[in-house]
XYZ file of C-alpha atoms in Angstrom:
238
model
C 51.866 21.269 -100.701
C 52.434 20.567 -104.572
C 49.128 19.246 -105.469
C 46.907 21.266 -103.043
C 45.956 18.257 -100.819
C 47.998 16.579 -98.089
C 47.775 12.906 -97.431
C 48.327 11.930 -93.896
C 49.299 8.235 -94.230
C 47.021 5.367 -94.131
C 43.871 4.658 -91.908
C 43.047 1.181 -91.436
C 39.265 0.963 -91.103
C 36.816 -1.901 -90.717
C 36.237 -2.214 -94.258
C 40.005 -2.199 -95.333
C 42.678 0.484 -95.734
C 42.155 3.764 -97.663
C 44.118 6.977 -97.880
C 43.388 9.629 -94.805
C 43.300 12.895 -96.766
C 43.599 16.393 -95.155
C 42.482 19.574 -96.436
C 42.760 23.188 -95.405
C 39.555 24.823 -96.308
C 38.833 28.549 -96.092
C 35.631 30.107 -94.867
C 34.364 33.660 -94.626
C 34.369 34.591 -91.159
C 31.410 37.334 -91.754
C 29.039 35.126 -93.550
C 26.574 34.169 -90.528
C 24.651 32.126 -90.126
C 26.552 29.688 -92.621
C 30.110 30.326 -91.619
C 31.555 32.574 -88.983
C 33.784 32.554 -85.875
C 32.147 32.021 -82.312
C 34.651 32.550 -79.502
C 37.632 32.150 -81.822
C 36.302 28.823 -83.366
C 34.671 27.966 -86.733
C 30.823 27.829 -86.583
C 27.710 27.861 -88.650
C 25.340 25.650 -90.515
C 27.792 25.314 -93.663
C 30.658 24.460 -91.383
C 28.437 21.929 -89.428
C 27.491 20.057 -92.694
C 31.016 19.973 -93.998
C 32.362 18.808 -90.631
C 29.945 15.834 -90.429
C 30.353 14.852 -93.882
C 34.120 14.881 -93.879
C 34.054 12.666 -90.906
C 31.872 10.071 -92.824
C 34.399 10.260 -95.733
C 37.340 9.893 -93.504
C 38.793 13.552 -94.543
C 40.492 15.751 -91.940
C 39.742 19.512 -92.494
C 41.404 22.203 -91.082
C 38.995 25.551 -91.319
C 41.031 28.569 -92.004
C 38.962 32.027 -91.483
C 39.306 34.705 -94.492
C 37.375 37.916 -94.716
C 36.225 37.423 -98.187
C 36.117 34.874 -101.195
C 38.721 37.012 -103.034
C 41.317 35.493 -100.650
C 41.023 32.136 -102.074
C 40.786 32.350 -105.732
C 43.371 30.278 -107.501
C 46.255 32.539 -107.492
C 45.859 33.429 -103.657
C 44.636 30.048 -102.569
C 47.894 28.459 -103.691
C 50.160 30.985 -102.338
C 48.077 30.719 -98.843
C 48.402 26.755 -98.891
C 44.841 26.730 -99.182
C 42.865 23.744 -100.604
C 39.556 25.407 -101.392
C 36.422 27.060 -99.804
C 33.980 25.636 -97.318
C 30.804 27.485 -98.651
C 30.720 28.900 -102.265
C 27.787 29.847 -104.624
C 28.057 27.300 -107.655
C 27.598 28.960 -111.167
C 28.641 27.798 -114.832
C 31.216 30.643 -114.818
C 32.972 29.710 -111.699
C 33.540 25.809 -112.790
C 36.307 27.056 -114.691
C 38.129 28.296 -111.414
C 37.124 25.489 -108.891
C 36.028 21.859 -108.661
C 32.586 21.849 -106.862
C 31.207 19.112 -104.575
C 27.509 18.436 -104.688
C 25.503 21.435 -103.425
C 24.465 21.009 -99.783
C 22.521 24.235 -99.323
C 20.273 26.195 -101.652
C 21.675 29.499 -103.133
C 18.863 31.679 -102.654
C 19.241 35.197 -103.420
C 17.074 38.271 -102.363
C 16.924 42.172 -102.799
C 17.026 44.221 -99.647
C 15.708 47.791 -99.563
C 14.638 50.358 -96.888
C 11.319 49.585 -95.235
C 10.351 53.327 -95.737
C 10.951 53.182 -99.380
C 8.808 52.124 -102.471
C 8.618 48.408 -103.239
C 10.834 46.979 -105.758
C 9.778 44.687 -108.538
C 12.192 41.929 -109.081
C 11.467 41.986 -112.933
C 11.937 45.780 -113.031
C 15.114 46.593 -111.936
C 16.433 48.921 -114.873
C 17.434 52.194 -113.562
C 17.878 51.062 -109.880
C 21.248 51.367 -108.237
C 21.783 47.879 -106.735
C 24.771 47.168 -104.429
C 26.470 43.966 -104.173
C 29.913 42.612 -103.262
C 32.236 42.424 -106.264
C 33.548 38.956 -105.194
C 30.180 37.544 -105.190
C 28.351 35.705 -108.134
C 25.532 38.317 -108.135
C 27.624 41.043 -109.445
C 28.314 39.645 -112.826
C 24.947 38.167 -113.045
C 23.368 41.430 -112.719
C 26.008 43.190 -114.514
C 25.141 40.869 -117.601
C 21.416 41.070 -117.618
C 19.690 43.034 -120.368
C 17.709 45.919 -119.155
C 19.214 45.241 -115.637
C 20.083 47.536 -112.917
C 23.097 49.762 -112.528
C 25.557 47.584 -110.343
C 27.380 49.248 -107.465
C 30.384 47.059 -106.562
C 31.068 46.771 -102.796
C 33.687 45.087 -100.593
C 31.178 43.288 -98.207
C 27.610 42.497 -97.469
C 27.836 45.037 -94.597
C 28.835 47.730 -96.903
C 26.016 46.921 -99.312
C 23.383 47.050 -96.554
C 24.788 50.257 -95.230
C 24.712 51.937 -98.522
C 21.022 51.012 -98.640
C 20.392 52.348 -95.161
C 22.139 55.539 -96.061
C 20.219 56.285 -99.375
C 23.341 55.671 -101.615
C 21.989 52.641 -103.172
C 18.294 51.426 -103.897
C 18.928 47.931 -102.846
C 21.271 45.357 -102.042
C 21.440 41.921 -103.838
C 22.681 39.214 -101.403
C 22.397 35.778 -100.281
C 18.926 35.678 -98.728
C 19.700 33.918 -95.525
C 23.034 35.809 -94.801
C 21.663 39.095 -95.908
C 18.719 38.879 -93.537
C 20.777 37.800 -90.671
C 23.044 41.029 -91.259
C 20.077 43.305 -92.176
C 18.826 42.510 -88.653
C 21.862 43.619 -86.911
C 22.098 46.859 -88.754
C 18.497 47.923 -88.192
C 16.158 45.695 -86.748
C 13.073 45.623 -89.106
C 14.680 48.211 -91.001
C 14.967 46.458 -94.299
C 12.303 44.517 -96.532
C 13.734 41.489 -98.306
C 12.202 40.088 -101.470
C 13.310 36.880 -103.065
C 15.017 37.380 -106.472
C 14.875 34.476 -108.969
C 18.508 33.594 -110.021
C 18.421 30.303 -111.867
C 22.236 30.629 -112.580
C 22.808 30.158 -108.829
C 23.015 26.206 -108.633
C 23.638 26.006 -104.646
C 26.344 26.227 -102.065
C 29.219 23.784 -102.274
C 32.607 23.066 -101.352
C 35.039 24.662 -103.813
C 38.542 23.095 -104.437
C 41.265 24.497 -106.350
C 41.575 22.931 -109.747
C 45.255 22.411 -109.674
C 45.085 19.669 -107.182
C 45.840 16.165 -108.584
C 43.592 14.508 -105.904
C 40.537 16.530 -106.266
C 38.788 13.866 -107.998
C 39.510 11.499 -105.144
C 38.432 14.019 -102.375
C 35.110 14.521 -104.273
C 34.469 10.899 -104.908
C 34.570 10.306 -101.205
C 32.955 13.696 -99.995
C 29.900 13.753 -102.278
C 28.375 10.740 -101.167
C 29.077 11.697 -97.402
C 27.472 15.175 -98.136
C 24.344 13.529 -99.611
C 24.031 10.976 -96.905
C 24.467 13.722 -94.209
C 21.690 15.708 -95.899
C 19.460 12.739 -96.386
C 16.554 12.410 -93.688
C 16.963 9.609 -91.491
C 14.784 6.718 -92.497
C 11.543 5.861 -90.819
C 11.460 3.365 -88.051
C 10.088 0.026 -88.985
C 7.102 -1.408 -87.860
């Protein structure tokens, strides 16, 4: 797959012929409720959105589970035959490594700490020890903040929350929705979440490897389909 995308012949539609594209996109199998495996099959809100949009765009997608985003960075992605990632947080720094679709979900972040500990102020993190996955965007964003916290790199959301529960970290910085879902699995009502403003997080999007010669064509078809999929249905006429 020299160009990172695999055209699968021609598809003749009612509006003429167009190339039928196929993609192999990786997804984090432990990122519920956005992407996960259910009875061995891809599931989650992000999977559903991308599946609907790709069907509208005439793009066939094979979903490939991985355990973390690090397995689909350009070097690893090329060797594994992957075209990109289903759901990745968009930041300016990451645009050097990926070609992003339009964001289809918000990229809200939150801090999580134990319910029996003192409340944390989002604007007063200096001196605190905050756990977050090294492969995620919050690691570099927190590390580069003036007067920011001490950042403890982890391998996963699960490890980040466990360190907080065990008292080895003051808080965990995670995607708000995924972090809350996992926190309830680890200890129901045992964590307090607080929205953490990160204007650098521009949303969640499909990320394509930049070396693909056909990324422009894919995004030209996928972006309008994503926008149409997310748009509310038109109100019925009189």
